[in-house]
PDB file of C-alpha atoms and ligand atoms in Angstrom:
ATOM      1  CA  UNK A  29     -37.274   5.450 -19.485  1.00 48.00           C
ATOM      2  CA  UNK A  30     -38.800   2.989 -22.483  1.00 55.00           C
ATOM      3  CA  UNK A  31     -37.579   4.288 -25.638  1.00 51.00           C
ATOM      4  CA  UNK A  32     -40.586   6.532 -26.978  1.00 58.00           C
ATOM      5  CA  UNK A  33     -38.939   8.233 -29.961  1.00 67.00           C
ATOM      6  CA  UNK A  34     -39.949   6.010 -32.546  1.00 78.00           C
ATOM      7  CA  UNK A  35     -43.196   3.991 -32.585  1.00 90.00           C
ATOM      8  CA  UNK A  36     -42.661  -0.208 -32.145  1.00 94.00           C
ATOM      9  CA  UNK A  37     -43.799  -1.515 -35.422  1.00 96.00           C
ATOM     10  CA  UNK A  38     -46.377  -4.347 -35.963  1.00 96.00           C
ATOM     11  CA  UNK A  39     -43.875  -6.633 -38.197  1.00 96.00           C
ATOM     12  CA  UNK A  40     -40.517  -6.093 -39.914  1.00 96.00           C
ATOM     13  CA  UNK A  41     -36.726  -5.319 -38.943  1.00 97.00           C
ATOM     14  CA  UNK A  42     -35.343  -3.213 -36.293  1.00 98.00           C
ATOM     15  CA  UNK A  43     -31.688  -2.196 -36.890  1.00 98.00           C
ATOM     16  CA  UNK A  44     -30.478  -1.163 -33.777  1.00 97.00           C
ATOM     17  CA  UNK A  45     -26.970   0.024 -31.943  1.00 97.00           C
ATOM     18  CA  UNK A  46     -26.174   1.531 -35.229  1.00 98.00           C
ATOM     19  CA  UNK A  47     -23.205   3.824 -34.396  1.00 96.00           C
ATOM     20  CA  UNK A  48     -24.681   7.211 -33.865  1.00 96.00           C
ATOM     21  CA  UNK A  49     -24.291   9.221 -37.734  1.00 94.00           C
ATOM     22  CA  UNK A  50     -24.336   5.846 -39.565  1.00 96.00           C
ATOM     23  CA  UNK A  51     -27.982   5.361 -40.022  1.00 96.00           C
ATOM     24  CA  UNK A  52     -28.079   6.944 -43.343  1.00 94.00           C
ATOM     25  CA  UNK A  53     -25.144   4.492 -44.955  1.00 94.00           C
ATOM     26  CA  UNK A  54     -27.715   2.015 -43.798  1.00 95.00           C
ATOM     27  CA  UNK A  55     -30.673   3.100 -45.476  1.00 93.00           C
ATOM     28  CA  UNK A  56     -27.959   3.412 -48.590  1.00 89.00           C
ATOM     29  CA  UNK A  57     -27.052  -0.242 -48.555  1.00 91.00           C
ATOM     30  CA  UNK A  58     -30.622  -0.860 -48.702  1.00 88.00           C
ATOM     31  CA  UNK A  59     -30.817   1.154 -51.744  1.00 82.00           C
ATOM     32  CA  UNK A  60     -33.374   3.412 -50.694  1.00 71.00           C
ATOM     33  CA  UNK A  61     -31.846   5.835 -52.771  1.00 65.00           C
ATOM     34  CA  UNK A  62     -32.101   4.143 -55.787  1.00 68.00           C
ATOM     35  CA  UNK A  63     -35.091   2.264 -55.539  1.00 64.00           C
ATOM     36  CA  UNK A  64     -37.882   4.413 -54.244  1.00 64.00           C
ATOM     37  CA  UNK A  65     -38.689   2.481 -50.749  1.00 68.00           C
ATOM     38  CA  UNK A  66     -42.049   0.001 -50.727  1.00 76.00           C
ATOM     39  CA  UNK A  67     -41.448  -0.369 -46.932  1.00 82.00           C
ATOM     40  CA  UNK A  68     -42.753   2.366 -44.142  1.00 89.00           C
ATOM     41  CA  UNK A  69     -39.257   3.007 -42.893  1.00 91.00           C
ATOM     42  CA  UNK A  70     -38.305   5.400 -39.756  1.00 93.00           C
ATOM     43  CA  UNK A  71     -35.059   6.454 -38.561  1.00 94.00           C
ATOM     44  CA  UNK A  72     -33.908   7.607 -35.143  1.00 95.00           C
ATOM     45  CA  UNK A  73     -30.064   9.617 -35.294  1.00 96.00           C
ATOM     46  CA  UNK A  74     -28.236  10.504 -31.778  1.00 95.00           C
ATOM     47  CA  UNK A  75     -30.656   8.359 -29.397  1.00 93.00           C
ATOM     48  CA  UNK A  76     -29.209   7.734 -26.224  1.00 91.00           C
ATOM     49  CA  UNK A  77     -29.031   3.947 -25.496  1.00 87.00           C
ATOM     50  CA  UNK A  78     -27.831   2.354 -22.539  1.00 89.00           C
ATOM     51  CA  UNK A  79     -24.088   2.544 -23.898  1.00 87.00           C
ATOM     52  CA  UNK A  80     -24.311   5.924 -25.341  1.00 93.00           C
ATOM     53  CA  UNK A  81     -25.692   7.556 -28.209  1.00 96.00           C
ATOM     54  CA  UNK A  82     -26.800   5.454 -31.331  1.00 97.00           C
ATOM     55  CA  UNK A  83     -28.711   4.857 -34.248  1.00 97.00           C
ATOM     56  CA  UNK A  84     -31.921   2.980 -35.331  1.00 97.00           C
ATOM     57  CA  UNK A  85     -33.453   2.058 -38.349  1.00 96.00           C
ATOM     58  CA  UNK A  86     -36.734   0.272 -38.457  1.00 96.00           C
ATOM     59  CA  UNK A  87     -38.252  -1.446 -42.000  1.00 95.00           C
ATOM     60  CA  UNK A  88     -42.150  -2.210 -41.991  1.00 95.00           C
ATOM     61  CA  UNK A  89     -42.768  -5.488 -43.516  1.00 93.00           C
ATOM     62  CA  UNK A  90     -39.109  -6.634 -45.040  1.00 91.00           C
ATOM     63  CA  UNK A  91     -36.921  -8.873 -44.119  1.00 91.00           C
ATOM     64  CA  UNK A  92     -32.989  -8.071 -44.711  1.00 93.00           C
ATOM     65  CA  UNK A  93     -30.841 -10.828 -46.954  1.00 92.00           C
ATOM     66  CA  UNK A  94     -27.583 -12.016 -45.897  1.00 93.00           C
ATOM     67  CA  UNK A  95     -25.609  -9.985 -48.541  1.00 93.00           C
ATOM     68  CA  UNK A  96     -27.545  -7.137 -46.689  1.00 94.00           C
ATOM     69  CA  UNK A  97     -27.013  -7.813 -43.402  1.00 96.00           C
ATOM     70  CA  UNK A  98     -23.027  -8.353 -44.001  1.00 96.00           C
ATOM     71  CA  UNK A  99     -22.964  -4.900 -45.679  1.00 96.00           C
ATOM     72  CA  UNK A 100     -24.532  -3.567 -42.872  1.00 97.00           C
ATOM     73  CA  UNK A 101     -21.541  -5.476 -40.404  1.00 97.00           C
ATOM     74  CA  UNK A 102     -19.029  -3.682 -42.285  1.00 96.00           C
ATOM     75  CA  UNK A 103     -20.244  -0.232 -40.939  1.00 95.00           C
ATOM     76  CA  UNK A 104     -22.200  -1.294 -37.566  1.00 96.00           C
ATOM     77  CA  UNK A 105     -20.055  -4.167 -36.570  1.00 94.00           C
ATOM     78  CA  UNK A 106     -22.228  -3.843 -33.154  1.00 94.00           C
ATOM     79  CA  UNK A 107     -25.357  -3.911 -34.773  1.00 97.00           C
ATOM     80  CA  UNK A 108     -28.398  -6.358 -33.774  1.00 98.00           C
ATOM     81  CA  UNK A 109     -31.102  -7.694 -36.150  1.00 98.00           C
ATOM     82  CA  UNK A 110     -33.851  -7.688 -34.503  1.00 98.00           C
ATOM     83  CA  UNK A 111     -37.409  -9.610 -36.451  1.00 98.00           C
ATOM     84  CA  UNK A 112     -40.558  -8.213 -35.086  1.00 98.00           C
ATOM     85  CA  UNK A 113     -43.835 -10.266 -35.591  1.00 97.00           C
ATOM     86  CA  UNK A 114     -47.209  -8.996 -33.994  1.00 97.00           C
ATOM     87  CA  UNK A 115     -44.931  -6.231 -32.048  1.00 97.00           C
ATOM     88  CA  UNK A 116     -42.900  -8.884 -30.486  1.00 98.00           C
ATOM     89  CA  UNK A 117     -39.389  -9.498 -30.962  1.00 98.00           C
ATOM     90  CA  UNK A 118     -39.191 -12.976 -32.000  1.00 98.00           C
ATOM     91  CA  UNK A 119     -35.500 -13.131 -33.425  1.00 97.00           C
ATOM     92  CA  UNK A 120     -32.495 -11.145 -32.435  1.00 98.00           C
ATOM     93  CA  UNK A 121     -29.124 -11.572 -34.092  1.00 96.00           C
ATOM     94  CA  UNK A 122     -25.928  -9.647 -33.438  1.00 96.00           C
ATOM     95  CA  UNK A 123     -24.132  -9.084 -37.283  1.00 97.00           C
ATOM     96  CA  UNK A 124     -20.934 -10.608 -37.851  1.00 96.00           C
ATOM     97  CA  UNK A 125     -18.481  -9.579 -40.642  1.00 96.00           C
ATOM     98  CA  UNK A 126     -17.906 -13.066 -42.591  1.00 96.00           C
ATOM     99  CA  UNK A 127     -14.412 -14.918 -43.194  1.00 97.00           C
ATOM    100  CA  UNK A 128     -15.012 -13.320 -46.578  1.00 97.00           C
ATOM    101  CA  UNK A 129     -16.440 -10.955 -48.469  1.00 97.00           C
ATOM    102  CA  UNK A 130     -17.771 -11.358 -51.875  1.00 97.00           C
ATOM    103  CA  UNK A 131     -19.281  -9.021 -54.274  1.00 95.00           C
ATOM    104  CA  UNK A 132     -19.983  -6.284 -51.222  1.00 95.00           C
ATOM    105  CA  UNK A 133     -17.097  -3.726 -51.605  1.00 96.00           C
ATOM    106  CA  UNK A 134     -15.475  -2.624 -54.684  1.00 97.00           C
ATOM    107  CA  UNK A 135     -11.536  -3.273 -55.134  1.00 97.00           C
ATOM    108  CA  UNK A 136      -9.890   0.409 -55.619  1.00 96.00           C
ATOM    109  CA  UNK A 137      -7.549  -1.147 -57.618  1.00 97.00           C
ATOM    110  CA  UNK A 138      -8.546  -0.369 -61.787  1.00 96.00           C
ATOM    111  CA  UNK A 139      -6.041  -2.613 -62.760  1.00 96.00           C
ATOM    112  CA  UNK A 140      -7.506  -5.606 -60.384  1.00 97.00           C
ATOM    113  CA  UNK A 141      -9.281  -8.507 -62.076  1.00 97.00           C
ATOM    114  CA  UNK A 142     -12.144  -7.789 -60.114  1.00 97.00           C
ATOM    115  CA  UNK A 143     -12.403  -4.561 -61.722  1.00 96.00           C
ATOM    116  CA  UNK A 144     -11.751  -6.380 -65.498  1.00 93.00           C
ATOM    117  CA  UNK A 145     -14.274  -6.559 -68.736  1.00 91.00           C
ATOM    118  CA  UNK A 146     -14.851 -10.109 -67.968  1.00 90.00           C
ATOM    119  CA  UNK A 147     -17.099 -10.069 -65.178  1.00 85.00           C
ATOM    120  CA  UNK A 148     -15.127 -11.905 -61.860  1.00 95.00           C
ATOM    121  CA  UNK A 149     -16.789 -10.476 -58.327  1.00 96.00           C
ATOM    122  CA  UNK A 150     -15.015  -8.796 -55.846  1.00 97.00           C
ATOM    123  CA  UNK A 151     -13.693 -10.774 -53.040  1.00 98.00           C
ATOM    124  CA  UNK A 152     -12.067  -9.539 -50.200  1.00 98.00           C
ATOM    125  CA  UNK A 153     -10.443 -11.666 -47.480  1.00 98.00           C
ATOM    126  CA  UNK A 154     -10.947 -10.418 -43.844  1.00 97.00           C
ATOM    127  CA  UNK A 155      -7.503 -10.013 -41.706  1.00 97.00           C
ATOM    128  CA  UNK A 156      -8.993  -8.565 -38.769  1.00 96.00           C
ATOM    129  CA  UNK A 157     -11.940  -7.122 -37.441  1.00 94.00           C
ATOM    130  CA  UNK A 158     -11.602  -4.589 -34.795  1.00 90.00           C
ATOM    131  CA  UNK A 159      -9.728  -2.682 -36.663  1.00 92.00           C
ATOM    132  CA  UNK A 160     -11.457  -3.669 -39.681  1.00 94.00           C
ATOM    133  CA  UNK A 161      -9.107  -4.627 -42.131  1.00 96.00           C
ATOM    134  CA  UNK A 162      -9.858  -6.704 -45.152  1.00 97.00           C
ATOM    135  CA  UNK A 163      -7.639  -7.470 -48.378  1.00 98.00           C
ATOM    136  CA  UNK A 164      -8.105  -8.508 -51.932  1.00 98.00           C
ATOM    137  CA  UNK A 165      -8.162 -11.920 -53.082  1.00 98.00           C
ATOM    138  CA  UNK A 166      -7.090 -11.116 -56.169  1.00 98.00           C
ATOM    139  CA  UNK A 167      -4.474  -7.948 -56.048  1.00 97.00           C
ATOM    140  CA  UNK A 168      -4.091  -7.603 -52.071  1.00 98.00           C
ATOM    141  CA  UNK A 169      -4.786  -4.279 -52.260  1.00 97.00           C
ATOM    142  CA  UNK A 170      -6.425  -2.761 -48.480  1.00 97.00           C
ATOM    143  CA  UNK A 171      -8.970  -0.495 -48.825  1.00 95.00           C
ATOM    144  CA  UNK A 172      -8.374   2.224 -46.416  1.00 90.00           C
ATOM    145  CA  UNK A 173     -12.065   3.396 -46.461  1.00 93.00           C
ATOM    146  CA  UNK A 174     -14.292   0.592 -46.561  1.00 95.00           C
ATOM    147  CA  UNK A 175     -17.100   1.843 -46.180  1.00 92.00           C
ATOM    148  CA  UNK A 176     -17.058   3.948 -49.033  1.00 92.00           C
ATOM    149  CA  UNK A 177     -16.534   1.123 -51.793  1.00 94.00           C
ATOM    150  CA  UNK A 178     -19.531  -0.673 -50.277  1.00 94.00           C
ATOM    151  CA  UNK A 179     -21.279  -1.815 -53.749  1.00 91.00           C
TER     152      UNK A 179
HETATM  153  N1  CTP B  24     -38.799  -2.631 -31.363  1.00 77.73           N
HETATM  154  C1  CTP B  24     -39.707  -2.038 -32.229  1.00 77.73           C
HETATM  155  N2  CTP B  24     -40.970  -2.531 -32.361  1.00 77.73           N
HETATM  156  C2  CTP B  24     -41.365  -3.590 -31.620  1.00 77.73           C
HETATM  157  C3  CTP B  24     -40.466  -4.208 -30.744  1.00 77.73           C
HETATM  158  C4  CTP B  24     -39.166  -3.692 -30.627  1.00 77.73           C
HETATM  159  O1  CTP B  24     -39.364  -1.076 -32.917  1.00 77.73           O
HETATM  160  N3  CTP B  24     -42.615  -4.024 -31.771  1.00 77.73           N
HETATM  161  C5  CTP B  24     -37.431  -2.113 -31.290  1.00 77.73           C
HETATM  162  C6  CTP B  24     -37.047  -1.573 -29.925  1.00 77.73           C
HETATM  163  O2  CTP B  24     -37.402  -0.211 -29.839  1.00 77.73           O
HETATM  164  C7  CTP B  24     -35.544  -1.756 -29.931  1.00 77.73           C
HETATM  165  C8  CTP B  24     -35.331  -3.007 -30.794  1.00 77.73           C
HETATM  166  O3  CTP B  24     -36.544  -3.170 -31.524  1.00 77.73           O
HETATM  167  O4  CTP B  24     -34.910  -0.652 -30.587  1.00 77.73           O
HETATM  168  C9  CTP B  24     -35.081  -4.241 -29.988  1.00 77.73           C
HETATM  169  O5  CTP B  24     -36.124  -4.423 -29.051  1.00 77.73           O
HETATM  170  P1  CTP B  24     -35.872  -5.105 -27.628  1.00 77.73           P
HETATM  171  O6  CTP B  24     -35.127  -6.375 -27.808  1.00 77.73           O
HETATM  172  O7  CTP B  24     -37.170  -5.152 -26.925  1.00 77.73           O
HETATM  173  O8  CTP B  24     -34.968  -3.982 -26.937  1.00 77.73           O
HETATM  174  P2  CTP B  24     -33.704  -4.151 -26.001  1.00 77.73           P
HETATM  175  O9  CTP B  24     -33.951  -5.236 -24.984  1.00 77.73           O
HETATM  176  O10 CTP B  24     -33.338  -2.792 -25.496  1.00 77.73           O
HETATM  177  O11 CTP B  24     -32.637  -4.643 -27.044  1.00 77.73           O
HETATM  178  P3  CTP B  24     -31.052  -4.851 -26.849  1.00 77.73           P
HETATM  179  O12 CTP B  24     -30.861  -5.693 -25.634  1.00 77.73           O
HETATM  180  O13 CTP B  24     -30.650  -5.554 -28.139  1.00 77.73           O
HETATM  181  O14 CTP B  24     -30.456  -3.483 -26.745  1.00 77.73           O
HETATM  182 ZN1   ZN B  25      -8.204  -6.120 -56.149  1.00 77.73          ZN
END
């Protein structure tokens, strides 16, 4: 059966094969806690897809930026992008966690440059993704939960 949970929207983004749970660290990265939302945005938790359960987050009218989008990677490595015009899809991109990762997650070090007075931005170097494992440029320090010092 055609997924009839949510509606299709007119334009926008579709974030789909979000791991099921994860929706709401998505709608987090795109700070719609802190910035009261402009876009008409729906979620769907616990859907079942055609491999298994997952999540879904569709944005009315709003395109995602790359800084975005790799946030997103770090939490839904299996993610698609999916840009609807006129109810169509008319682009459909799988995410991909970068080589690198610049000013997205915070180091946990207090001690580490990146966390200085002076401002220097985080940067992370990836050293494998499934497990995702990334270290700092700066102090090598591994995060052990990533997704938590997502800036
Ligand atoms: N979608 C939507 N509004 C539209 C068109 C599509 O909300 N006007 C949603 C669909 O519900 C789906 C996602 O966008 O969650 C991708 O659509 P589509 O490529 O048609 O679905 P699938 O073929 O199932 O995608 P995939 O192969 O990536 O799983
Ligand atoms: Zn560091």
């Amino acid at each position: 059966m055609k997924e009839l949970r949510v509606q299709p929207i007119k334009d926008g983004t579709v974030i789909d094969h979000i791991p099921p749970g994860n929706a709401l660290k998505v709608l987090h990265i795109l700070g719609m806690e802190r910035n009261l939302p402009e876009s008409v945005i729906s979620i769907a938790i616990n859907v079942k897809g055609k491999r298994g359960k997952k999540d879904i987050v569709k944005i009315e009218n709003r395109e995602l930026d790359t800084q975005e989008v790799n946030k997103i990677a770090l939490i839904a490595p299996n993610a698609t992008i999916n840009i609807i015009r006129n109810y169509e899809v008319v682009e459909k991109h799988r995410v991909k966690v970068p080589d690198e990762l610049v000013g997205i997650v915070k180091c946990g070090n207090p001690n580490c440059i990146s966390n200085g007075r002076e401002p220097v931005e985080s940067r992370f170097i990836v050293k494998s993704r499934e497990p995702l494992r990334i270290k700092c440029y700066y102090c090598e320090r591994e995060p052990e939960d990533i997704s938590s010092q997502i800036i």
